[in-house]
Amino acid sequence: MDHQLPPEGAWRTWVVLGGRGAGKTRAGAEWVRAQVEGARPMDAGRCRRVALVGETIEQVREVMIFGDSGILACSPDDRRPEWEAGRKRLVWPNGAVATVHTAHDPEGLRGPQFDAAWVDELAKWKKAQDTWDQLQFALRLGDNPQVCVTTTPRNVPVLKRLLASPSTVTTHAPTQANAAHLAQSFLEEVMARYAGTRLGRQELDGVLLADAEGALWTSELLEVARVEGVPELDRIVVGLDPAASSGAGSDACGIVVAGAQTRGPVQDWRAYVLADATVQGATPTGWARAAISAMERFGADRLVAEVNQGGQMVGEVLRGVDPLVPLKTVHARRGKVARAEPVAALYEQGRVHHVRGLDPLEDEMCRMTARGYEGDGSPDRVDALVWALHDLMIAPAAKWRAPGVRSL
């Protein structure tokens, strides 16, 4: 396919932007082969020293090298390189070598030198900029060292800067472009669930999305907030924004799990968003069970549920599932933006952190602006997040503030 072929002309970096399953890995693997292989198996190719860079060693090995679309799967028998596990490298019959490097260890790129590199999923790396910078210093062999970057787009600084560079060329494809090689059930499920959403445009259409103008949260802010591990927490709560109706066309029921360390002065308190257990189209009993299940899974101390829509029914439904559920009901007296702003301020202060895997929640957050929510439906996940963080961080800190603090 066209998006899997390198553009003509003089370029330093070729970025293949694509949705999930769009064939990015195959494009990278075939490009590496084209660089190292000559006309015959033992003939030298254009390049002899290649860096294979992924987020972890396991991802380089299992996706880029041994994956179904990886280098070994794409190579014919007489040109297939040999994997030297002890040295973490591939060696071709003609002597070309590709070595494994990871974004967890940017310093590992100091010392080696290359005439080509394949970088996979750059937009999701934790130390993306440091790793990219070190790779640029290592690309110093040959007449024109080049890099192929295969990634699903995310609105992160390293990718935006790379795409803006005059030495970068880009090809693009949605998931549907590779439909012939994907399970029909997969396509039907993801299209039904995510088509037309902001997350779908990113993960399926492969489109780099800019943050909404005036957004309370930005992609860069959330990227900075991301953590790999969570310390021991003093309190854990589940925020619940019940759906007013059930069925396929109804709003989601927002369910977000968060915890906090609240020892010492208020300014030292830190919150951690642990999970998004939101359910779509569930009956009241269904979302109640999902919320209580999230409590049990994380050992939460309390369920904080908004009752604007359901009133007394919300508590009755929850206690119908678990009569002893520790429940706090809250009633919104202010608009969604006004409720969200003090929580967004906690993020700006660096006091809230996210575990990985919260993409749908973060997608909603980046569409919440000072003018309102710029998305379809209601920001149910954001509402649940706001209630959880208010209960963990804002309400307990009120006693440290001057009198007259307004409620949400």
Short mmCIF file of C-alpha atoms in Angstrom, two decimals:
data_model
loop_
_atom_site.label_atom_id
_atom_site.label_comp_id
_atom_site.label_asym_id
_atom_site.label_seq_id
_atom_site.Cartn_x
_atom_site.Cartn_y
_atom_site.Cartn_z
CA MET A 1 0.00 0.00 0.00
CA ASP A 2 1.11 3.55 -0.71
CA HIS A 3 1.43 4.57 2.94
CA GLN A 4 3.90 1.70 3.46
CA LEU A 5 6.27 2.98 0.77
CA PRO A 6 8.93 5.60 1.60
CA PRO A 7 8.40 8.93 -0.19
CA GLU A 8 10.89 10.03 -2.79
CA GLY A 9 13.27 12.92 -2.30
CA ALA A 10 15.84 13.93 0.29
CA TRP A 11 14.56 13.42 3.80
CA ARG A 12 16.00 12.65 7.20
CA THR A 13 12.94 11.12 8.87
CA TRP A 14 9.97 9.28 7.43
CA VAL A 15 7.01 9.16 9.83
CA VAL A 16 4.34 6.54 9.15
CA LEU A 17 1.21 7.71 11.00
CA GLY A 18 -1.52 5.11 11.14
CA GLY A 19 -4.39 3.68 13.08
CA ARG A 20 -4.18 0.44 15.00
CA GLY A 21 -3.50 -2.43 12.61
CA ALA A 22 -2.92 -0.14 9.62
CA GLY A 23 0.28 -1.96 8.62
CA LYS A 24 2.86 0.32 10.24
CA THR A 25 5.01 -2.53 11.56
CA ARG A 26 5.18 -4.17 8.14
CA ALA A 27 6.22 -0.84 6.64
CA GLY A 28 9.07 -0.47 9.14
CA ALA A 29 10.26 -4.05 8.71
CA GLU A 30 10.29 -3.85 4.92
CA TRP A 31 12.08 -0.51 5.04
CA VAL A 32 14.86 -2.00 7.18
CA ARG A 33 15.20 -4.88 4.75
CA ALA A 34 15.44 -2.44 1.83
CA GLN A 35 18.28 -0.61 3.60
CA VAL A 36 20.45 -3.59 4.53
CA GLU A 37 19.89 -6.05 1.67
CA GLY A 38 21.71 -6.01 -1.66
CA ALA A 39 20.67 -7.42 -5.02
CA ARG A 40 21.83 -10.89 -3.94
CA PRO A 41 21.85 -12.41 -0.44
CA MET A 42 25.55 -11.77 0.16
CA ASP A 43 25.70 -8.36 -1.53
CA ALA A 44 26.02 -5.28 0.68
CA GLY A 45 23.05 -2.96 0.97
CA ARG A 46 22.95 0.78 1.44
CA CYS A 47 23.26 0.46 5.24
CA ARG A 48 25.19 -1.84 7.56
CA ARG A 49 24.48 -0.55 11.07
CA VAL A 50 20.82 -0.15 12.07
CA ALA A 51 19.24 0.81 15.39
CA LEU A 52 15.91 -0.81 16.30
CA VAL A 53 14.37 1.40 18.97
CA GLY A 54 11.16 0.65 20.89
CA GLU A 55 9.73 1.39 24.30
CA THR A 56 11.05 -1.83 25.87
CA ILE A 57 13.31 -4.70 24.88
CA GLU A 58 10.27 -7.00 24.90
CA GLN A 59 8.36 -4.79 22.48
CA VAL A 60 11.31 -4.55 20.09
CA ARG A 61 11.79 -8.30 20.17
CA GLU A 62 8.15 -9.40 20.07
CA VAL A 63 6.83 -6.78 17.62
CA MET A 64 9.65 -5.41 15.48
CA ILE A 65 11.71 -8.59 15.18
CA PHE A 66 9.60 -11.71 15.92
CA GLY A 67 6.11 -10.25 15.36
CA ASP A 68 3.74 -11.42 12.64
CA SER A 69 4.77 -8.39 10.57
CA GLY A 70 8.29 -8.11 12.00
CA ILE A 71 11.64 -8.39 10.26
CA LEU A 72 11.98 -12.17 10.53
CA ALA A 73 8.48 -12.83 9.22
CA CYS A 74 9.13 -10.56 6.22
CA SER A 75 12.50 -12.06 5.28
CA PRO A 76 12.90 -14.90 2.76
CA ASP A 77 15.00 -17.87 3.84
CA ASP A 78 18.14 -16.86 1.94
CA ARG A 79 18.11 -13.34 3.44
CA ARG A 80 16.77 -14.02 6.92
CA PRO A 81 18.99 -12.54 9.64
CA GLU A 82 20.04 -14.52 12.69
CA TRP A 83 18.90 -13.38 16.14
CA GLU A 84 21.75 -13.27 18.65
CA ALA A 85 19.84 -13.08 21.92
CA GLY A 86 22.90 -12.57 24.13
CA ARG A 87 23.98 -9.51 22.17
CA LYS A 88 20.43 -8.33 21.40
CA ARG A 89 21.03 -7.98 17.70
CA LEU A 90 20.15 -9.29 14.24
CA VAL A 91 22.93 -10.27 11.84
CA TRP A 92 22.21 -10.63 8.11
CA PRO A 93 24.06 -13.05 5.80
CA ASN A 94 25.83 -10.07 4.18
CA GLY A 95 27.17 -8.86 7.55
CA ALA A 96 24.69 -6.04 8.21
CA VAL A 97 23.73 -5.70 11.88
CA ALA A 98 20.67 -4.27 13.66
CA THR A 99 20.93 -3.73 17.42
CA VAL A 100 18.12 -3.33 19.96
CA HIS A 101 17.72 -0.13 21.99
CA THR A 102 14.93 1.12 24.23
CA ALA A 103 13.30 4.33 25.39
CA HIS A 104 13.77 3.19 29.00
CA ASP A 105 17.52 3.63 28.55
CA PRO A 106 18.30 6.68 26.39
CA GLU A 107 21.92 6.57 27.56
CA GLY A 108 22.29 3.20 25.85
CA LEU A 109 22.43 5.12 22.57
CA ARG A 110 25.62 6.88 23.63
CA GLY A 111 28.61 5.25 21.96
CA PRO A 112 27.04 3.22 19.13
CA GLN A 113 26.78 4.74 15.68
CA PHE A 114 24.39 3.95 12.87
CA ASP A 115 23.51 4.72 9.27
CA ALA A 116 19.78 3.94 9.72
CA ALA A 117 17.18 3.45 12.45
CA TRP A 118 13.65 2.14 12.82
CA VAL A 119 11.72 3.73 15.69
CA ASP A 120 8.39 2.16 16.71
CA GLU A 121 5.54 3.86 18.64
CA LEU A 122 7.54 6.99 19.47
CA ALA A 123 4.41 8.85 20.59
CA LYS A 124 3.85 6.56 23.59
CA TRP A 125 7.37 6.52 25.03
CA LYS A 126 7.89 7.84 28.53
CA LYS A 127 11.38 9.24 27.77
CA ALA A 128 10.67 10.02 24.13
CA GLN A 129 12.52 13.30 23.76
CA ASP A 130 15.68 12.14 25.56
CA THR A 131 15.78 8.93 23.52
CA TRP A 132 15.13 10.72 20.23
CA ASP A 133 17.88 13.26 20.96
CA GLN A 134 20.44 10.55 21.73
CA LEU A 135 19.49 8.68 18.56
CA GLN A 136 20.14 11.79 16.44
CA PHE A 137 23.70 12.02 17.75
CA ALA A 138 24.24 8.33 16.94
CA LEU A 139 23.06 8.60 13.31
CA ARG A 140 26.41 9.64 11.91
CA LEU A 141 27.47 6.92 9.44
CA GLY A 142 27.12 6.93 5.67
CA ASP A 143 26.17 9.68 3.27
CA ASN A 144 22.57 10.11 4.36
CA PRO A 145 21.53 8.38 7.60
CA GLN A 146 17.76 8.09 7.78
CA VAL A 147 15.08 7.10 10.30
CA CYS A 148 11.73 5.39 9.79
CA VAL A 149 9.24 6.19 12.59
CA THR A 150 6.10 4.05 12.80
CA THR A 151 3.54 5.28 15.32
CA THR A 152 -0.08 5.82 16.15
CA PRO A 153 -0.28 9.58 16.71
CA ARG A 154 -0.64 11.22 20.09
CA ASN A 155 -0.58 14.91 20.78
CA VAL A 156 2.83 14.90 22.48
CA PRO A 157 5.62 17.47 22.05
CA VAL A 158 8.24 15.14 20.57
CA LEU A 159 5.97 14.06 17.71
CA LYS A 160 4.68 17.56 17.02
CA ARG A 161 8.23 18.91 16.79
CA LEU A 162 9.28 16.05 14.54
CA LEU A 163 6.38 16.54 12.14
CA ALA A 164 7.14 20.27 11.95
CA SER A 165 10.75 19.66 10.90
CA PRO A 166 11.49 20.46 7.23
CA SER A 167 13.54 17.24 6.96
CA THR A 168 10.54 15.06 7.89
CA VAL A 169 8.17 13.42 5.40
CA THR A 170 4.92 11.72 6.39
CA THR A 171 2.59 9.03 5.12
CA HIS A 172 -0.73 8.21 6.71
CA ALA A 173 -3.35 5.46 6.78
CA PRO A 174 -6.40 4.55 8.86
CA THR A 175 -7.04 1.10 10.28
CA GLN A 176 -9.52 0.43 7.48
CA ALA A 177 -6.72 0.63 4.90
CA ASN A 178 -5.53 -2.78 6.09
CA ALA A 179 -8.99 -4.31 6.53
CA ALA A 180 -8.15 -7.31 4.33
CA HIS A 181 -5.62 -8.48 6.93
CA LEU A 182 -7.67 -7.82 10.07
CA ALA A 183 -10.38 -9.88 11.77
CA GLN A 184 -13.83 -8.69 10.74
CA SER A 185 -15.06 -9.00 14.33
CA PHE A 186 -12.27 -6.66 15.47
CA LEU A 187 -13.21 -4.05 12.88
CA GLU A 188 -16.90 -4.27 13.69
CA GLU A 189 -16.30 -3.93 17.42
CA VAL A 190 -13.88 -0.99 17.34
CA MET A 191 -15.86 0.86 14.69
CA ALA A 192 -19.10 0.45 16.62
CA ARG A 193 -17.46 1.60 19.84
CA TYR A 194 -15.10 4.35 18.68
CA ALA A 195 -16.09 5.57 15.18
CA GLY A 196 -16.86 9.27 15.27
CA THR A 197 -15.15 9.82 18.64
CA ARG A 198 -12.00 11.79 19.26
CA LEU A 199 -10.24 8.65 20.45
CA GLY A 200 -11.37 6.85 17.31
CA ARG A 201 -9.93 9.56 15.10
CA GLN A 202 -6.59 9.08 16.82
CA GLU A 203 -6.47 5.29 17.25
CA LEU A 204 -8.39 4.22 14.13
CA ASP A 205 -7.96 7.08 11.64
CA GLY A 206 -4.38 7.80 12.73
CA VAL A 207 -5.01 11.55 12.95
CA LEU A 208 -2.90 13.77 15.19
CA LEU A 209 -5.44 15.77 17.16
CA ALA A 210 -4.75 19.21 18.53
CA ASP A 211 -6.11 20.15 21.94
CA ALA A 212 -9.36 22.12 21.96
CA GLU A 213 -8.84 25.85 22.24
CA GLY A 214 -9.08 26.89 25.87
CA ALA A 215 -8.98 23.30 27.13
CA LEU A 216 -8.78 22.91 30.90
CA TRP A 217 -6.45 19.96 30.36
CA THR A 218 -3.96 19.55 27.51
CA SER A 219 -2.27 16.45 26.17
CA GLU A 220 1.09 17.81 27.27
CA LEU A 221 -0.19 18.42 30.80
CA LEU A 222 -1.53 14.87 31.02
CA GLU A 223 1.68 13.44 29.59
CA VAL A 224 3.65 15.14 32.37
CA ALA A 225 1.17 13.73 34.91
CA ARG A 226 1.75 10.13 33.83
CA VAL A 227 3.48 7.72 36.24
CA GLU A 228 4.65 4.12 35.97
CA GLY A 229 3.93 3.18 39.57
CA VAL A 230 1.70 4.27 42.44
CA PRO A 231 2.87 4.65 46.06
CA GLU A 232 0.94 3.46 49.09
CA LEU A 233 -2.23 5.54 49.31
CA ASP A 234 -4.05 6.85 52.36
CA ARG A 235 -7.50 6.89 50.77
CA ILE A 236 -9.11 5.49 47.63
CA VAL A 237 -12.55 6.47 46.34
CA VAL A 238 -14.69 5.71 43.32
CA GLY A 239 -16.40 8.64 41.59
CA LEU A 240 -19.75 7.80 39.98
CA ASP A 241 -21.74 9.88 37.50
CA PRO A 242 -24.88 7.76 36.89
CA ALA A 243 -26.52 7.70 33.47
CA ALA A 244 -30.02 9.15 33.30
CA SER A 245 -31.16 6.33 31.01
CA SER A 246 -29.98 2.97 29.74
CA GLY A 247 -29.62 1.39 26.32
CA ALA A 248 -27.36 1.73 23.28
CA GLY A 249 -28.06 5.43 22.72
CA SER A 250 -27.76 6.55 26.33
CA ASP A 251 -24.93 8.48 27.91
CA ALA A 252 -22.22 6.49 29.63
CA CYS A 253 -22.15 5.99 33.38
CA GLY A 254 -18.85 7.53 34.47
CA ILE A 255 -16.92 5.42 36.99
CA VAL A 256 -13.40 6.58 37.91
CA VAL A 257 -11.13 5.22 40.66
CA ALA A 258 -8.65 7.57 42.34
CA GLY A 259 -6.54 7.58 45.47
CA ALA A 260 -4.45 10.07 47.40
CA GLN A 261 -1.60 10.54 49.81
CA THR A 262 -2.82 13.14 52.31
CA ARG A 263 -0.09 13.21 54.93
CA GLY A 264 1.61 16.42 55.92
CA PRO A 265 0.76 19.93 54.69
CA VAL A 266 -1.96 20.34 52.07
CA GLN A 267 0.54 21.45 49.44
CA ASP A 268 2.26 18.05 49.73
CA TRP A 269 -0.89 16.03 49.05
CA ARG A 270 -0.84 14.00 45.83
CA ALA A 271 -3.66 12.21 43.99
CA TYR A 272 -3.43 9.26 41.58
CA VAL A 273 -6.07 8.32 39.02
CA LEU A 274 -6.01 4.52 39.03
CA ALA A 275 -8.70 3.29 36.64
CA ASP A 276 -11.59 4.20 34.39
CA ALA A 277 -14.36 1.62 34.82
CA THR A 278 -17.01 3.58 32.90
CA VAL A 279 -19.83 1.54 31.34
CA GLN A 280 -22.01 2.38 28.35
CA GLY A 281 -25.69 1.52 27.99
CA ALA A 282 -25.91 -0.35 31.28
CA THR A 283 -29.08 -0.68 33.31
CA PRO A 284 -29.09 0.96 36.76
CA THR A 285 -28.31 -2.42 38.32
CA GLY A 286 -25.54 -2.89 35.76
CA TRP A 287 -23.76 0.37 36.51
CA ALA A 288 -24.23 -0.12 40.24
CA ARG A 289 -22.54 -3.50 40.03
CA ALA A 290 -19.72 -2.03 37.93
CA ALA A 291 -19.11 0.75 40.46
CA ILE A 292 -19.14 -1.60 43.45
CA SER A 293 -16.90 -4.05 41.59
CA ALA A 294 -14.39 -1.22 41.04
CA MET A 295 -14.51 -0.45 44.75
CA GLU A 296 -13.79 -4.06 45.64
CA ARG A 297 -11.00 -4.38 43.09
CA PHE A 298 -9.09 -1.39 44.44
CA GLY A 299 -10.13 -1.60 48.08
CA ALA A 300 -11.83 1.78 47.93
CA ASP A 301 -13.00 3.47 51.11
CA ARG A 302 -16.03 5.17 49.67
CA LEU A 303 -18.26 5.58 46.63
CA VAL A 304 -18.99 9.21 45.74
CA ALA A 305 -22.11 9.41 43.56
CA GLU A 306 -23.75 12.41 41.92
CA VAL A 307 -27.53 12.37 42.43
CA ASN A 308 -28.66 15.28 40.26
CA GLN A 309 -30.20 12.96 37.66
CA GLY A 310 -31.40 10.01 39.71
CA GLY A 311 -32.01 11.55 43.11
CA GLN A 312 -32.93 9.03 45.80
CA MET A 313 -33.00 6.25 43.21
CA VAL A 314 -29.18 6.26 42.92
CA GLY A 315 -28.70 5.31 46.55
CA GLU A 316 -31.50 2.76 46.43
CA VAL A 317 -30.02 1.04 43.38
CA LEU A 318 -26.54 0.92 44.89
CA ARG A 319 -27.78 -0.42 48.22
CA GLY A 320 -29.88 -2.95 46.35
CA VAL A 321 -26.61 -4.41 45.07
CA ASP A 322 -24.69 -3.95 48.33
CA PRO A 323 -26.69 -2.83 51.39
CA LEU A 324 -23.49 -1.92 53.24
CA VAL A 325 -21.79 0.09 50.49
CA PRO A 326 -20.04 3.15 52.00
CA LEU A 327 -21.79 5.84 49.97
CA LYS A 328 -21.55 9.61 49.81
CA THR A 329 -24.09 11.33 47.60
CA VAL A 330 -23.29 14.73 46.11
CA HIS A 331 -25.48 17.28 44.36
CA ALA A 332 -23.99 19.62 41.75
CA ARG A 333 -24.86 23.25 42.45
CA ARG A 334 -22.55 24.70 39.79
CA GLY A 335 -21.99 24.02 36.10
CA LYS A 336 -19.61 21.38 34.80
CA VAL A 337 -16.88 23.87 33.88
CA ALA A 338 -17.02 25.60 37.25
CA ARG A 339 -16.78 22.21 38.99
CA ALA A 340 -13.89 21.10 36.81
CA GLU A 341 -11.74 24.23 37.09
CA PRO A 342 -10.45 23.69 40.66
CA VAL A 343 -9.61 20.08 39.77
CA ALA A 344 -7.76 21.22 36.63
CA ALA A 345 -5.79 23.60 38.85
CA LEU A 346 -4.52 20.60 40.85
CA TYR A 347 -3.09 19.19 37.62
CA GLU A 348 -1.39 22.49 36.81
CA GLN A 349 0.24 22.36 40.24
CA GLY A 350 1.57 18.86 39.49
CA ARG A 351 -0.48 17.31 42.27
CA VAL A 352 -2.47 14.73 40.26
CA HIS A 353 -0.93 11.78 38.42
CA HIS A 354 -2.30 9.21 35.97
CA VAL A 355 -1.46 5.57 35.44
CA ARG A 356 -1.30 4.42 31.82
CA GLY A 357 -4.37 3.14 29.99
CA LEU A 358 -6.78 6.03 30.63
CA ASP A 359 -7.10 7.14 27.00
CA PRO A 360 -10.92 7.52 26.82
CA LEU A 361 -10.93 9.57 30.04
CA GLU A 362 -8.02 11.74 28.89
CA ASP A 363 -9.75 12.23 25.54
CA GLU A 364 -12.77 13.72 27.32
CA MET A 365 -10.55 15.86 29.53
CA CYS A 366 -8.87 17.46 26.51
CA ARG A 367 -12.28 18.44 25.13
CA MET A 368 -13.42 20.18 28.31
CA THR A 369 -12.87 23.90 27.74
CA ALA A 370 -13.64 27.13 29.55
CA ARG A 371 -16.66 27.48 27.24
CA GLY A 372 -17.99 23.99 27.92
CA TYR A 373 -17.57 20.45 26.65
CA GLU A 374 -16.65 20.30 22.96
CA GLY A 375 -17.66 16.74 22.27
CA ASP A 376 -20.67 14.55 21.64
CA GLY A 377 -22.90 13.67 24.54
CA SER A 378 -21.91 14.37 28.11
CA PRO A 379 -18.44 14.23 29.73
CA ASP A 380 -19.46 11.47 32.13
CA ARG A 381 -15.93 10.25 32.77
CA VAL A 382 -14.76 13.79 33.58
CA ASP A 383 -17.69 14.28 35.95
CA ALA A 384 -16.79 11.08 37.80
CA LEU A 385 -13.14 12.17 37.94
CA VAL A 386 -14.08 15.57 39.32
CA TRP A 387 -16.21 14.10 42.09
CA ALA A 388 -13.50 11.63 43.07
CA LEU A 389 -10.71 14.23 43.21
CA HIS A 390 -12.93 16.74 44.98
CA ASP A 391 -13.61 14.19 47.71
CA LEU A 392 -9.93 13.26 47.99
CA MET A 393 -8.21 16.62 47.67
CA ILE A 394 -10.48 19.66 47.69
CA ALA A 395 -13.11 18.95 50.33
CA PRO A 396 -10.61 17.71 53.00
CA ALA A 397 -8.40 20.73 52.36
CA ALA A 398 -11.24 23.21 52.88
CA LYS A 399 -10.52 23.44 56.62
CA TRP A 400 -7.09 24.83 55.75
CA ARG A 401 -8.61 27.65 53.72
CA ALA A 402 -10.40 30.80 54.69
CA PRO A 403 -14.13 30.49 55.41
CA GLY A 404 -16.53 30.77 52.52
CA VAL A 405 -15.17 28.07 50.22
CA ARG A 406 -17.86 27.27 47.69
CA SER A 407 -19.07 23.71 47.08
CA LEU A 408 -19.26 22.07 43.71
#
